[in-house]
DNA sequence: TTATGAGCGTGACCGGGGTCACCTTTCCGG
DNA sequence: CCGGAAAGGTGACCCCGGTCACGCTCATAA
């Protein structure tokens, strides 16, 4: 049981540098919980003192306005982690995290994690790398929100997703609603833009999968132009 | 000369944990350059292998669209640093940095900085803390862009700025143009909104200084409501 | 099978805010 | 102290995209 947890942790980029025995002793310090689809794993403004690693399922990181509108800051899949910010700077959690599907999470308490980071420079460095990546993405997103119109933002999102999947197929358990919340737009506008893209032959959509048929077109659409 | 550099570095949060002698030997590895107002310190997509610390003046971190529109991701003053992302993840620079006024910068080369980080856990931790802070801000900004209208975003910006200055005065070498680029709006709209705020008695503006007269009103304006 | 609810497609409407055009005021360098 | 540039104010216009209101299409459960 715990040995498989250790195995799993070894596949997580953050801990990839750790050796077998380190992983095993580290896995000992771990709790594991599962959350049904839709449940809130973590509330904005909670004090927050643990790090979560997604072992199965997917979760979304969201901001929620008083009026109920949701902004999706990110979607995390297996092997990705969240909750490190509060753990690093001891500030309250900055967003909600909600299970998009039934999800299994590995939970590490602050002190254990902190010790791990402080004692292994390579783990610290991986963490720095990960935060850098996120910061770049966030800045990109800000740029996109200001400089691009809705179709442009969608194009950029699709390119991003296909990049992280490696192919130009996107496994779409992505509803238009979800896309809309990821790029700051309304569901209706996303619908219309996606139809545009299909009609132009830039993408094709078969049940649960989006294929990028004309990458260059999308790339250029994702560009700011006058 | 270099001793004052060492002194200065000691006041920078990132290096605050270093001792006197460490600072001095560290300062040896440093170059120093000054940039006239308006000059580009660093281009997006440059390979980038140095860290910069602002010793005097102010710089802005900006994205620039093909059409020339600028988005200001941040304004950095004395004691703040930039360029660490490329150092950490070896990716190209993600934005331009431009001197808003004549500025003096201390420059550290990658290897020296990296060694410093790897050899002092406290420096690594400060860096993590700083990146966390920025990530939170970036996420906040994304939320604001999606959920708030222009006056709301301005209110939030003003509150932010006053917070980091400690008082409810903001030394404004901030033009409306600059504000506009920080919140993703046009100069004209900012003008109108600022006038609104003054007419409502929420802020008052005397030559180069903005005072927040009615904090609560601004706070509520900076809130998403239905 | 049918019911039921989530997801999608589309038209009508309209408002926030961008753009353009111009004017006035403030700021500085010489 | 003056002349030009930068900053700020304001009106007119109009378009992107949000909102509302339906209708349609699938999935899954009973």
PDB file of C-alpha atoms in Angstrom, chain B residues 36-198:
ATOM      1  CA  UNK B  36      18.714  55.961 -19.029  1.00  0.00           C
ATOM      2  CA  UNK B  37      14.980  56.437 -18.812  1.00  0.00           C
ATOM      3  CA  UNK B  38      13.187  54.547 -21.545  1.00  0.00           C
ATOM      4  CA  UNK B  39      15.950  52.113 -22.382  1.00  0.00           C
ATOM      5  CA  UNK B  40      15.185  48.458 -22.737  1.00  0.00           C
ATOM      6  CA  UNK B  41      17.102  46.466 -20.178  1.00  0.00           C
ATOM      7  CA  UNK B  42      16.012  43.084 -21.354  1.00  0.00           C
ATOM      8  CA  UNK B  43      14.070  41.755 -24.310  1.00  0.00           C
ATOM      9  CA  UNK B  44      11.420  39.102 -24.408  1.00  0.00           C
ATOM     10  CA  UNK B  45      12.850  35.898 -25.874  1.00  0.00           C
ATOM     11  CA  UNK B  46      16.438  36.751 -25.002  1.00  0.00           C
ATOM     12  CA  UNK B  47      18.210  33.703 -23.643  1.00  0.00           C
ATOM     13  CA  UNK B  48      18.877  35.525 -20.410  1.00  0.00           C
ATOM     14  CA  UNK B  49      21.347  34.441 -17.848  1.00  0.00           C
ATOM     15  CA  UNK B  50      21.491  37.134 -15.244  1.00  0.00           C
ATOM     16  CA  UNK B  51      19.601  38.395 -12.275  1.00  0.00           C
ATOM     17  CA  UNK B  52      19.066  42.113 -11.830  1.00  0.00           C
ATOM     18  CA  UNK B  53      18.572  44.033  -8.620  1.00  0.00           C
ATOM     19  CA  UNK B  54      17.260  47.576  -8.779  1.00  0.00           C
ATOM     20  CA  UNK B  55      19.591  49.877  -6.934  1.00  0.00           C
ATOM     21  CA  UNK B  56      18.043  53.145  -8.000  1.00  0.00           C
ATOM     22  CA  UNK B  57      15.145  54.248 -10.128  1.00  0.00           C
ATOM     23  CA  UNK B  58      12.194  52.189 -11.290  1.00  0.00           C
ATOM     24  CA  UNK B  59      11.674  49.696 -14.062  1.00  0.00           C
ATOM     25  CA  UNK B  60       8.578  48.159 -15.602  1.00  0.00           C
ATOM     26  CA  UNK B  61       8.027  44.615 -16.745  1.00  0.00           C
ATOM     27  CA  UNK B  62       5.926  44.666 -19.900  1.00  0.00           C
ATOM     28  CA  UNK B  63       4.458  42.535 -22.619  1.00  0.00           C
ATOM     29  CA  UNK B  64       4.211  44.216 -25.989  1.00  0.00           C
ATOM     30  CA  UNK B  65       1.800  43.134 -28.717  1.00  0.00           C
ATOM     31  CA  UNK B  66       2.686  43.326 -32.406  1.00  0.00           C
ATOM     32  CA  UNK B  67       0.414  46.322 -32.607  1.00  0.00           C
ATOM     33  CA  UNK B  68       2.494  48.100 -30.006  1.00  0.00           C
ATOM     34  CA  UNK B  69       0.081  47.945 -27.121  1.00  0.00           C
ATOM     35  CA  UNK B  70       1.823  47.484 -23.776  1.00  0.00           C
ATOM     36  CA  UNK B  71       0.673  45.475 -20.797  1.00  0.00           C
ATOM     37  CA  UNK B  72       2.499  46.284 -17.593  1.00  0.00           C
ATOM     38  CA  UNK B  73       2.953  43.156 -15.522  1.00  0.00           C
ATOM     39  CA  UNK B  74       4.735  44.942 -12.756  1.00  0.00           C
ATOM     40  CA  UNK B  75       6.666  47.978 -11.640  1.00  0.00           C
ATOM     41  CA  UNK B  76       9.791  47.337  -9.635  1.00  0.00           C
ATOM     42  CA  UNK B  77      11.467  49.809  -7.322  1.00  0.00           C
ATOM     43  CA  UNK B  78      14.658  49.920  -5.304  1.00  0.00           C
ATOM     44  CA  UNK B  79      15.554  46.611  -3.692  1.00  0.00           C
ATOM     45  CA  UNK B  80      13.385  44.533  -5.984  1.00  0.00           C
ATOM     46  CA  UNK B  81      14.784  42.096  -8.480  1.00  0.00           C
ATOM     47  CA  UNK B  82      13.912  40.514 -11.785  1.00  0.00           C
ATOM     48  CA  UNK B  83      15.251  38.026 -14.243  1.00  0.00           C
ATOM     49  CA  UNK B  84      15.250  35.084 -11.877  1.00  0.00           C
ATOM     50  CA  UNK B  85      12.835  33.018 -13.913  1.00  0.00           C
ATOM     51  CA  UNK B  86      15.236  32.454 -16.776  1.00  0.00           C
ATOM     52  CA  UNK B  87      17.917  31.692 -14.247  1.00  0.00           C
ATOM     53  CA  UNK B  88      15.859  29.024 -12.642  1.00  0.00           C
ATOM     54  CA  UNK B  89      14.287  27.245 -15.566  1.00  0.00           C
ATOM     55  CA  UNK B  90      16.647  28.269 -18.369  1.00  0.00           C
ATOM     56  CA  UNK B  91      13.747  29.310 -20.534  1.00  0.00           C
ATOM     57  CA  UNK B  92      13.949  32.518 -22.567  1.00  0.00           C
ATOM     58  CA  UNK B  93      12.850  35.758 -20.961  1.00  0.00           C
ATOM     59  CA  UNK B  94       9.129  36.047 -20.807  1.00  0.00           C
ATOM     60  CA  UNK B  95       8.789  39.824 -21.005  1.00  0.00           C
ATOM     61  CA  UNK B  96      10.562  43.073 -21.678  1.00  0.00           C
ATOM     62  CA  UNK B  97      11.950  45.166 -18.886  1.00  0.00           C
ATOM     63  CA  UNK B  98      12.209  48.891 -19.466  1.00  0.00           C
ATOM     64  CA  UNK B  99      13.594  51.687 -17.313  1.00  0.00           C
ATOM     65  CA  UNK B 100      10.810  54.089 -16.324  1.00  0.00           C
ATOM     66  CA  UNK B 101      13.361  56.543 -14.970  1.00  0.00           C
ATOM     67  CA  UNK B 102      17.132  56.570 -15.034  1.00  0.00           C
ATOM     68  CA  UNK B 103      17.982  53.413 -13.195  1.00  0.00           C
ATOM     69  CA  UNK B 104      20.998  51.721 -11.676  1.00  0.00           C
ATOM     70  CA  UNK B 105      21.034  47.949 -11.641  1.00  0.00           C
ATOM     71  CA  UNK B 106      23.219  45.375  -9.989  1.00  0.00           C
ATOM     72  CA  UNK B 107      23.781  42.364 -12.198  1.00  0.00           C
ATOM     73  CA  UNK B 108      24.552  38.822 -11.100  1.00  0.00           C
ATOM     74  CA  UNK B 109      25.527  36.082 -13.493  1.00  0.00           C
ATOM     75  CA  UNK B 110      23.624  32.835 -13.467  1.00  0.00           C
ATOM     76  CA  UNK B 111      26.262  30.551 -12.061  1.00  0.00           C
ATOM     77  CA  UNK B 112      27.145  32.796  -9.184  1.00  0.00           C
ATOM     78  CA  UNK B 113      23.533  33.214  -8.256  1.00  0.00           C
ATOM     79  CA  UNK B 114      22.761  29.573  -8.626  1.00  0.00           C
ATOM     80  CA  UNK B 115      25.629  28.583  -6.418  1.00  0.00           C
ATOM     81  CA  UNK B 116      24.458  31.091  -3.851  1.00  0.00           C
ATOM     82  CA  UNK B 117      20.953  29.658  -3.876  1.00  0.00           C
ATOM     83  CA  UNK B 118      22.079  26.096  -3.701  1.00  0.00           C
ATOM     84  CA  UNK B 119      24.469  26.711  -0.878  1.00  0.00           C
ATOM     85  CA  UNK B 120      22.134  28.727   1.343  1.00  0.00           C
ATOM     86  CA  UNK B 121      18.788  27.155   2.071  1.00  0.00           C
ATOM     87  CA  UNK B 122      17.563  30.424   3.530  1.00  0.00           C
ATOM     88  CA  UNK B 123      18.204  32.241   0.286  1.00  0.00           C
ATOM     89  CA  UNK B 124      16.406  29.484  -1.568  1.00  0.00           C
ATOM     90  CA  UNK B 125      13.518  29.836   0.814  1.00  0.00           C
ATOM     91  CA  UNK B 126      13.372  33.614   0.375  1.00  0.00           C
ATOM     92  CA  UNK B 127      13.256  33.087  -3.319  1.00  0.00           C
ATOM     93  CA  UNK B 128      10.421  30.626  -2.973  1.00  0.00           C
ATOM     94  CA  UNK B 129       8.590  33.113  -0.809  1.00  0.00           C
ATOM     95  CA  UNK B 130       9.044  35.849  -3.357  1.00  0.00           C
ATOM     96  CA  UNK B 131       7.835  33.687  -6.226  1.00  0.00           C
ATOM     97  CA  UNK B 132       4.837  32.672  -4.162  1.00  0.00           C
ATOM     98  CA  UNK B 133       3.981  36.282  -3.596  1.00  0.00           C
ATOM     99  CA  UNK B 134       4.173  37.029  -7.266  1.00  0.00           C
ATOM    100  CA  UNK B 135       2.099  34.032  -8.167  1.00  0.00           C
ATOM    101  CA  UNK B 136      -0.642  35.093  -5.802  1.00  0.00           C
ATOM    102  CA  UNK B 137      -0.573  38.576  -7.272  1.00  0.00           C
ATOM    103  CA  UNK B 138      -0.713  37.252 -10.781  1.00  0.00           C
ATOM    104  CA  UNK B 139      -3.683  35.048  -9.955  1.00  0.00           C
ATOM    105  CA  UNK B 140      -5.370  37.982  -8.294  1.00  0.00           C
ATOM    106  CA  UNK B 141      -4.830  40.046 -11.352  1.00  0.00           C
ATOM    107  CA  UNK B 142      -6.330  37.365 -13.542  1.00  0.00           C
ATOM    108  CA  UNK B 143      -9.339  37.243 -11.268  1.00  0.00           C
ATOM    109  CA  UNK B 144      -9.674  41.003 -11.416  1.00  0.00           C
ATOM    110  CA  UNK B 145      -9.448  41.117 -15.177  1.00  0.00           C
ATOM    111  CA  UNK B 146     -12.222  38.590 -15.533  1.00  0.00           C
ATOM    112  CA  UNK B 147     -14.525  39.520 -12.690  1.00  0.00           C
ATOM    113  CA  UNK B 148     -14.207  43.286 -12.292  1.00  0.00           C
ATOM    114  CA  UNK B 149     -15.054  46.241 -14.508  1.00  0.00           C
ATOM    115  CA  UNK B 150     -12.533  49.001 -15.059  1.00  0.00           C
ATOM    116  CA  UNK B 151     -13.392  51.122 -12.017  1.00  0.00           C
ATOM    117  CA  UNK B 152     -13.215  48.000  -9.896  1.00  0.00           C
ATOM    118  CA  UNK B 153      -9.790  47.172 -11.216  1.00  0.00           C
ATOM    119  CA  UNK B 154      -8.590  50.698 -10.555  1.00  0.00           C
ATOM    120  CA  UNK B 155      -9.909  50.597  -7.013  1.00  0.00           C
ATOM    121  CA  UNK B 156      -8.093  47.349  -6.446  1.00  0.00           C
ATOM    122  CA  UNK B 157      -4.881  48.735  -7.891  1.00  0.00           C
ATOM    123  CA  UNK B 158      -5.036  51.804  -5.679  1.00  0.00           C
ATOM    124  CA  UNK B 159      -5.597  49.676  -2.607  1.00  0.00           C
ATOM    125  CA  UNK B 160      -2.673  47.476  -3.580  1.00  0.00           C
ATOM    126  CA  UNK B 161      -0.369  50.396  -4.072  1.00  0.00           C
ATOM    127  CA  UNK B 162      -1.344  52.056  -0.829  1.00  0.00           C
ATOM    128  CA  UNK B 163      -0.813  48.796   0.951  1.00  0.00           C
ATOM    129  CA  UNK B 164       2.723  48.463  -0.216  1.00  0.00           C
ATOM    130  CA  UNK B 165       3.472  52.065   0.627  1.00  0.00           C
ATOM    131  CA  UNK B 166       2.072  51.572   4.110  1.00  0.00           C
ATOM    132  CA  UNK B 167       0.087  54.809   4.248  1.00  0.00           C
ATOM    133  CA  UNK B 168      -2.985  55.756   2.299  1.00  0.00           C
ATOM    134  CA  UNK B 169      -0.909  58.090   0.236  1.00  0.00           C
ATOM    135  CA  UNK B 170       0.360  56.988  -3.113  1.00  0.00           C
ATOM    136  CA  UNK B 171       3.342  58.789  -4.525  1.00  0.00           C
ATOM    137  CA  UNK B 172       2.073  59.083  -7.993  1.00  0.00           C
ATOM    138  CA  UNK B 173       4.618  59.182 -10.660  1.00  0.00           C
ATOM    139  CA  UNK B 174       1.780  57.140 -12.048  1.00  0.00           C
ATOM    140  CA  UNK B 175       0.240  58.593 -15.153  1.00  0.00           C
ATOM    141  CA  UNK B 176      -3.238  57.591 -16.238  1.00  0.00           C
ATOM    142  CA  UNK B 177      -1.572  55.957 -19.187  1.00  0.00           C
ATOM    143  CA  UNK B 178       0.505  53.790 -16.867  1.00  0.00           C
ATOM    144  CA  UNK B 179      -2.478  52.855 -14.756  1.00  0.00           C
ATOM    145  CA  UNK B 180      -4.350  51.951 -17.901  1.00  0.00           C
ATOM    146  CA  UNK B 181      -1.611  49.574 -18.969  1.00  0.00           C
ATOM    147  CA  UNK B 182      -1.463  48.002 -15.541  1.00  0.00           C
ATOM    148  CA  UNK B 183      -5.140  47.120 -15.469  1.00  0.00           C
ATOM    149  CA  UNK B 184      -5.777  46.493 -19.155  1.00  0.00           C
ATOM    150  CA  UNK B 185      -7.846  49.508 -20.040  1.00  0.00           C
ATOM    151  CA  UNK B 186      -7.606  52.644 -22.153  1.00  0.00           C
ATOM    152  CA  UNK B 187      -6.243  55.925 -20.916  1.00  0.00           C
ATOM    153  CA  UNK B 188      -9.555  57.670 -21.508  1.00  0.00           C
ATOM    154  CA  UNK B 189     -11.544  55.214 -19.454  1.00  0.00           C
ATOM    155  CA  UNK B 190      -9.092  55.554 -16.595  1.00  0.00           C
ATOM    156  CA  UNK B 191      -9.428  59.325 -16.762  1.00  0.00           C
ATOM    157  CA  UNK B 192     -13.170  59.118 -16.484  1.00  0.00           C
ATOM    158  CA  UNK B 193     -13.132  56.603 -13.671  1.00  0.00           C
ATOM    159  CA  UNK B 194     -10.594  58.556 -11.669  1.00  0.00           C
ATOM    160  CA  UNK B 195     -12.743  61.627 -12.006  1.00  0.00           C
ATOM    161  CA  UNK B 196     -15.696  59.606 -10.730  1.00  0.00           C
ATOM    162  CA  UNK B 197     -13.693  58.581  -7.713  1.00  0.00           C
ATOM    163  CA  UNK B 198     -12.730  62.167  -6.978  1.00  0.00           C
TER     164      UNK B 198
END
